[in-house]
PDB file of C-alpha atoms in Angstrom:
ATOM      1  CA  MET A   1       0.000   0.000   0.000  1.00 44.00           C
ATOM      2  CA  PRO A   2       2.767   2.550   0.622  1.00 51.00           C
ATOM      3  CA  GLN A   3       3.634   2.373  -3.074  1.00 58.00           C
ATOM      4  CA  MET A   4       0.078   3.398  -4.101  1.00 56.00           C
ATOM      5  CA  ASN A   5       0.008   6.352  -1.726  1.00 61.00           C
ATOM      6  CA  ARG A   6       3.291   7.629  -3.078  1.00 63.00           C
ATOM      7  CA  ASP A   7       2.059   7.271  -6.703  1.00 61.00           C
ATOM      8  CA  GLN A   8      -1.230   8.993  -5.899  1.00 65.00           C
ATOM      9  CA  ARG A   9       0.611  11.968  -4.415  1.00 74.00           C
ATOM     10  CA  ASN A  10       2.852  12.275  -7.475  1.00 87.00           C
ATOM     11  CA  ALA A  11       1.780  15.261  -9.628  1.00 87.00           C
ATOM     12  CA  ALA A  12       2.522  13.451 -12.889  1.00 89.00           C
ATOM     13  CA  TRP A  13       0.442  10.471 -11.781  1.00 89.00           C
ATOM     14  CA  GLN A  14      -2.482  12.727 -10.889  1.00 90.00           C
ATOM     15  CA  ALA A  15      -2.232  14.534 -14.239  1.00 91.00           C
ATOM     16  CA  ALA A  16      -2.225  11.208 -16.070  1.00 90.00           C
ATOM     17  CA  ASN A  17      -5.334  10.081 -14.189  1.00 90.00           C
ATOM     18  CA  GLN A  18      -7.102  13.360 -15.000  1.00 91.00           C
ATOM     19  CA  TRP A  19      -6.169  13.016 -18.671  1.00 92.00           C
ATOM     20  CA  ARG A  20      -7.447   9.445 -18.712  1.00 89.00           C
ATOM     21  CA  ALA A  21     -10.769  10.556 -17.175  1.00 88.00           C
ATOM     22  CA  ARG A  22     -11.216  13.358 -19.725  1.00 86.00           C
ATOM     23  CA  ALA A  23     -10.400  10.966 -22.607  1.00 81.00           C
ATOM     24  CA  ALA A  24     -13.060   8.550 -21.364  1.00 79.00           C
ATOM     25  CA  GLN A  25     -15.626  11.385 -21.268  1.00 77.00           C
ATOM     26  CA  THR A  26     -14.916  12.536 -24.825  1.00 73.00           C
ATOM     27  CA  GLN A  27     -15.257   9.129 -26.449  1.00 70.00           C
ATOM     28  CA  PRO A  28     -17.993   9.131 -29.092  1.00 68.00           C
ATOM     29  CA  THR A  29     -21.320   7.885 -27.870  1.00 72.00           C
ATOM     30  CA  GLY A  30     -23.934   6.617 -30.256  1.00 80.00           C
ATOM     31  CA  LEU A  31     -24.165   6.906 -34.007  1.00 81.00           C
ATOM     32  CA  ALA A  32     -23.665  10.693 -34.187  1.00 81.00           C
ATOM     33  CA  GLY A  33     -20.397  10.548 -32.244  1.00 81.00           C
ATOM     34  CA  SER A  34     -19.129   7.661 -34.334  1.00 84.00           C
ATOM     35  CA  LEU A  35     -19.943   9.496 -37.571  1.00 89.00           C
ATOM     36  CA  LYS A  36     -18.205  12.623 -36.289  1.00 88.00           C
ATOM     37  CA  LEU A  37     -15.110  10.570 -35.445  1.00 86.00           C
ATOM     38  CA  LEU A  38     -15.198   8.875 -38.858  1.00 91.00           C
ATOM     39  CA  PHE A  39     -15.459  12.178 -40.738  1.00 94.00           C
ATOM     40  CA  THR A  40     -12.683  13.671 -38.630  1.00 94.00           C
ATOM     41  CA  TRP A  41     -10.375  10.808 -39.551  1.00 95.00           C
ATOM     42  CA  LEU A  42     -11.393  11.031 -43.222  1.00 97.00           C
ATOM     43  CA  ALA A  43     -10.692  14.780 -43.280  1.00 97.00           C
ATOM     44  CA  PHE A  44      -7.333  14.236 -41.605  1.00 97.00           C
ATOM     45  CA  GLY A  45      -6.455  11.483 -44.090  1.00 97.00           C
ATOM     46  CA  ALA A  46      -7.497  13.637 -47.051  1.00 98.00           C
ATOM     47  CA  LEU A  47      -5.337  16.509 -45.801  1.00 98.00           C
ATOM     48  CA  MET A  48      -2.399  14.150 -45.401  1.00 98.00           C
ATOM     49  CA  ILE A  49      -2.839  12.864 -48.961  1.00 98.00           C
ATOM     50  CA  VAL A  50      -3.094  16.409 -50.354  1.00 98.00           C
ATOM     51  CA  GLY A  51       0.054  17.397 -48.449  1.00 98.00           C
ATOM     52  CA  VAL A  52       2.012  14.420 -49.757  1.00 98.00           C
ATOM     53  CA  VAL A  53       0.867  15.032 -53.342  1.00 98.00           C
ATOM     54  CA  LEU A  54       1.803  18.719 -53.130  1.00 98.00           C
ATOM     55  CA  GLY A  55       5.179  17.838 -51.627  1.00 98.00           C
ATOM     56  CA  LEU A  56       5.923  15.366 -54.418  1.00 98.00           C
ATOM     57  CA  PHE A  57       4.779  17.874 -57.031  1.00 98.00           C
ATOM     58  CA  PHE A  58       7.133  20.572 -55.742  1.00 97.00           C
ATOM     59  CA  LEU A  59       9.949  18.032 -55.434  1.00 97.00           C
ATOM     60  CA  LEU A  60       9.530  17.068 -59.093  1.00 97.00           C
ATOM     61  CA  ILE A  61       9.378  20.737 -60.142  1.00 97.00           C
ATOM     62  CA  GLY A  62      12.632  21.353 -58.253  1.00 96.00           C
ATOM     63  CA  TRP A  63      14.334  18.412 -59.916  1.00 96.00           C
ATOM     64  CA  ALA A  64      13.116  19.559 -63.329  1.00 96.00           C
ATOM     65  CA  MET A  65      14.543  23.044 -62.751  1.00 96.00           C
ATOM     66  CA  MET A  66      17.998  21.829 -61.714  1.00 96.00           C
ATOM     67  CA  PRO A  67      19.499  21.576 -65.246  1.00 95.00           C
ATOM     68  CA  PHE A  68      18.285  25.082 -66.090  1.00 94.00           C
ATOM     69  CA  MET A  69      19.685  26.512 -62.877  1.00 95.00           C
ATOM     70  CA  ARG A  70      22.979  24.678 -63.437  1.00 95.00           C
ATOM     71  CA  HIS A  71      23.230  26.156 -66.934  1.00 95.00           C
ATOM     72  CA  LYS A  72      22.464  29.644 -65.613  1.00 95.00           C
ATOM     73  CA  MET A  73      25.037  29.351 -62.822  1.00 95.00           C
ATOM     74  CA  LYS A  74      27.634  27.994 -65.263  1.00 95.00           C
ATOM     75  CA  LYS A  75      27.120  31.009 -67.548  1.00 95.00           C
ATOM     76  CA  ARG A  76      27.370  33.361 -64.567  1.00 94.00           C
ATOM     77  CA  MET A  77      30.635  31.717 -63.450  1.00 94.00           C
ATOM     78  CA  GLU A  78      32.085  32.019 -66.966  1.00 94.00           C
ATOM     79  CA  GLN A  79      31.133  35.683 -66.993  1.00 92.00           C
ATOM     80  CA  MET A  80      32.738  36.239 -63.580  1.00 91.00           C
ATOM     81  CA  ARG A  81      35.939  34.453 -64.647  1.00 90.00           C
ATOM     82  CA  ALA A  82      36.122  36.534 -67.808  1.00 88.00           C
ATOM     83  CA  GLN A  83      35.625  39.716 -65.787  1.00 87.00           C
ATOM     84  CA  GLN A  84      38.290  38.674 -63.293  1.00 86.00           C
ATOM     85  CA  ALA A  85      40.756  37.825 -66.066  1.00 84.00           C
ATOM     86  CA  GLN A  86      40.106  41.210 -67.659  1.00 76.00           C
ATOM     87  CA  ASP A  87      40.675  42.967 -64.318  1.00 71.00           C
ATOM     88  CA  ILE A  88      43.957  41.120 -63.689  1.00 72.00           C
ATOM     89  CA  GLY A  89      45.244  41.884 -67.201  1.00 60.00           C
ATOM     90  CA  GLY A  90      45.380  45.578 -66.396  1.00 56.00           C
ATOM     91  CA  GLY A  91      44.345  46.668 -69.866  1.00 55.00           C
ATOM     92  CA  TYR A  92      47.178  44.853 -71.627  1.00 52.00           C
ATOM     93  CA  SER A  93      47.044  44.686 -75.379  1.00 53.00           C
ATOM     94  CA  PRO A  94      49.826  43.379 -77.676  1.00 53.00           C
ATOM     95  CA  THR A  95      49.745  46.572 -79.742  1.00 53.00           C
ATOM     96  CA  ASN A  96      50.993  48.585 -76.732  1.00 51.00           C
ATOM     97  CA  SER A  97      54.156  46.523 -76.278  1.00 51.00           C
ATOM     98  CA  ARG A  98      57.387  48.211 -77.289  1.00 54.00           C
ATOM     99  CA  PRO A  99      60.197  46.431 -79.169  1.00 54.00           C
ATOM    100  CA  GLY A 100      62.667  44.838 -76.807  1.00 52.00           C
ATOM    101  CA  HIS A 101      60.173  44.576 -73.957  1.00 51.00           C
ATOM    102  CA  GLN A 102      58.317  41.521 -72.742  1.00 51.00           C
ATOM    103  CA  ASP A 103      55.070  41.865 -70.847  1.00 51.00           C
ATOM    104  CA  ALA A 104      54.083  39.823 -67.801  1.00 53.00           C
ATOM    105  CA  LEU A 105      51.052  39.866 -65.556  1.00 58.00           C
ATOM    106  CA  GLU A 106      53.025  41.485 -62.730  1.00 64.00           C
ATOM    107  CA  GLY A 107      54.465  44.272 -64.878  1.00 63.00           C
ATOM    108  CA  HIS A 108      57.072  44.931 -67.547  1.00 66.00           C
ATOM    109  CA  TYR A 109      60.662  43.858 -67.662  1.00 65.00           C
ATOM    110  CA  LYS A 110      63.476  44.110 -70.192  1.00 72.00           C
ATOM    111  CA  VAL A 111      66.136  41.529 -70.916  1.00 71.00           C
ATOM    112  CA  LYS A 112      69.531  43.227 -70.935  1.00 74.00           C
ATOM    113  CA  ASP A 113      71.792  42.616 -73.893  1.00 75.00           C
ATOM    114  CA  SER A 114      74.640  41.611 -71.557  1.00 71.00           C
ATOM    115  CA  GLU A 115      72.527  38.796 -70.062  1.00 61.00           C
ATOM    116  CA  VAL A 116      71.669  37.488 -73.522  1.00 62.00           C
ATOM    117  CA  LYS A 117      75.361  37.376 -74.487  1.00 68.00           C
ATOM    118  CA  ASN A 118      76.336  35.589 -71.267  1.00 67.00           C
ATOM    119  CA  GLY A 119      73.648  32.944 -71.787  1.00 62.00           C
ATOM    120  CA  ARG A 120      71.558  33.753 -68.761  1.00 57.00           C
TER     121      ARG A 120
END
């Protein structure tokens, strides 16, 4: 008996008993209650089916759009790389180079005649 008294004083145990009593009171009684319960479950099931169908529809739309988005992003990356290469070049054009000079990305340099003769 001491075990029962301790359980009955426990707040969680009392809340569970109250919940159980309320659930027993709300059970459908008669034909009207049973029909209400049936229609509630049917409405819930229909909403679940509609949600799953909409989810699958949007999933398929997303998969169908992936190649188009990939193509768009690829074009954007090519454009960004071209812009970056143009920025790094610093406006270099072969027509601006002077005889005897070689151009590099970092700047200009000139090979001295003495280094050419020495084989460096």
